[in-house]
Short mmCIF file of C-alpha atoms in Angstrom, two decimals:
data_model
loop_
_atom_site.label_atom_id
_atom_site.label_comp_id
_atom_site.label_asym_id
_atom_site.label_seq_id
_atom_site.Cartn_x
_atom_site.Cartn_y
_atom_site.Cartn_z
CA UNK A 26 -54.26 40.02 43.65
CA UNK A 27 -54.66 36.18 43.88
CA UNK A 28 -51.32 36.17 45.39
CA UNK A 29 -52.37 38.65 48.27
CA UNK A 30 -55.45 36.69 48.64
CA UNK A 31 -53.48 33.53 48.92
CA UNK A 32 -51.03 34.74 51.31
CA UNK A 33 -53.68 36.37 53.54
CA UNK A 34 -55.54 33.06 54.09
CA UNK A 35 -52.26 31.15 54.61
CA UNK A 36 -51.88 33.88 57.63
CA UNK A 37 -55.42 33.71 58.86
CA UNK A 38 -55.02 29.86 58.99
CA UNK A 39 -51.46 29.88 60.56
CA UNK A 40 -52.84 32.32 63.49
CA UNK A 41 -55.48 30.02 63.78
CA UNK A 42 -56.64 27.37 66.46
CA UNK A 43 -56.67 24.61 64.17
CA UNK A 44 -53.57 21.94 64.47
CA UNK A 45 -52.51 19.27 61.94
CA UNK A 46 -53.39 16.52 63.76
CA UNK A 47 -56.94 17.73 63.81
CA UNK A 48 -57.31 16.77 60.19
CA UNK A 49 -59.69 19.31 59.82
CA UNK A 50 -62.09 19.26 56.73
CA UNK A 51 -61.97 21.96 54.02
CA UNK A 52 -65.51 23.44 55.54
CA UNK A 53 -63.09 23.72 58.64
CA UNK A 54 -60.17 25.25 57.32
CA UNK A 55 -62.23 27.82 55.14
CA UNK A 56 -64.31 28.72 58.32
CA UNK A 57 -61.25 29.32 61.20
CA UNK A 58 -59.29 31.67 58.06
CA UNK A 59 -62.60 34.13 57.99
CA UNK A 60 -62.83 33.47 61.62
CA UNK A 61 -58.89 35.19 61.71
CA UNK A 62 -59.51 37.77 59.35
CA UNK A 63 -62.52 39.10 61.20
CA UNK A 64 -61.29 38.57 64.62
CA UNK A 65 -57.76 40.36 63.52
CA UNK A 66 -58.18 41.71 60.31
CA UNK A 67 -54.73 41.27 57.91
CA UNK A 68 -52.68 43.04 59.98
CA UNK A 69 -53.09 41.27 62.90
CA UNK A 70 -52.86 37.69 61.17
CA UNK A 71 -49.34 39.02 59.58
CA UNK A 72 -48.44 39.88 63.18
CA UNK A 73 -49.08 37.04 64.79
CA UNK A 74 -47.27 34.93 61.97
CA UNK A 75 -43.97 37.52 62.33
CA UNK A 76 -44.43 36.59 65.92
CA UNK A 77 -44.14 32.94 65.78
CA UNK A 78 -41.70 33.14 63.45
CA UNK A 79 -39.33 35.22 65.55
CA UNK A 80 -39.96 33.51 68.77
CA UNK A 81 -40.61 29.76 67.43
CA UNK A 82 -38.72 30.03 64.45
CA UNK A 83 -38.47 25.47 63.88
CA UNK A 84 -42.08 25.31 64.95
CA UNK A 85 -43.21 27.90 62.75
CA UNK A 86 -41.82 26.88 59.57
CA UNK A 87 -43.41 22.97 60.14
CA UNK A 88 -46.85 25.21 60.70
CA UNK A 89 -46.83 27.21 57.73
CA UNK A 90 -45.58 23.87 55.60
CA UNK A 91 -49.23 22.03 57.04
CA UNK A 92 -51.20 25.62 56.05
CA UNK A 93 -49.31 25.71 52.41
CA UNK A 94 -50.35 22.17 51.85
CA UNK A 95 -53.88 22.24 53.39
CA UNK A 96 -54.67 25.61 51.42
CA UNK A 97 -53.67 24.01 48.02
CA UNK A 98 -56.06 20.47 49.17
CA UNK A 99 -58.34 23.64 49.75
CA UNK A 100 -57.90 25.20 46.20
CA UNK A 101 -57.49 21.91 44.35
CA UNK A 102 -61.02 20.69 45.79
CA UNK A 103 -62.60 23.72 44.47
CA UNK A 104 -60.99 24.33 40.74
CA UNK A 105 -63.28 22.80 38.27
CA UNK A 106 -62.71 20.25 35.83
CA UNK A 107 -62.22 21.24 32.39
CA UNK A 108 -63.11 18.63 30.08
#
C-alpha cells in the first residue's frame, strides 16, 4: 500500500503546476499533490503522466527525476529520529 501511496503522489506532483526551479518548500509540494488528486482524482494524474510521457518523452523523464527526488526530501523531512 505504501508503494501505491507513493506512486500516486509522485503522479499528483508530476501533473502539477509546480516546476523545479521554483524550489518549492515541502508545505508546497504536499499542498499542489492533494491539490491533483482532488482536482483529477488518480486516474486522471496517471493520465496526464502517460500523456507527457508519450508526447514529451526527454522532458518527462527529467520531471519525474525532480518529483522522485523532491518526494523522498518530502519523506526524509518527516520520518522521525530513532535514537
Amino acid at each position: 500500500m505504501i508503494s501505491t501511496v507513493k506512486e500516486l503522489a509522485a503522479e499528483a506532483l508530476f501533473v502539477s503546476c509546480l516546476q523545479p526551479s521554483e524550489d518549492p518548500s515541502r508545505a508546497a509540494v504536499e499542498e499542489a499533490i492533494t491539490s491533483m488528486i482532488l482536482r483529477h482524482g488518480s486516474d486522471g494524474c496517471a493520465a496526464g503522466v502517460a500523456t507527457e510521457f508519450g508526447d514529451h518523452p526527454d522532458s518527462a523523464v527529467r520531471r519525474m527525476r525532480w518529483v522522485q527526488a523532491a518526494l523522498a526530501e518530502c519523506l526524509t523531512l518527516r520520518t522521525p529520529v530513532m535514537h
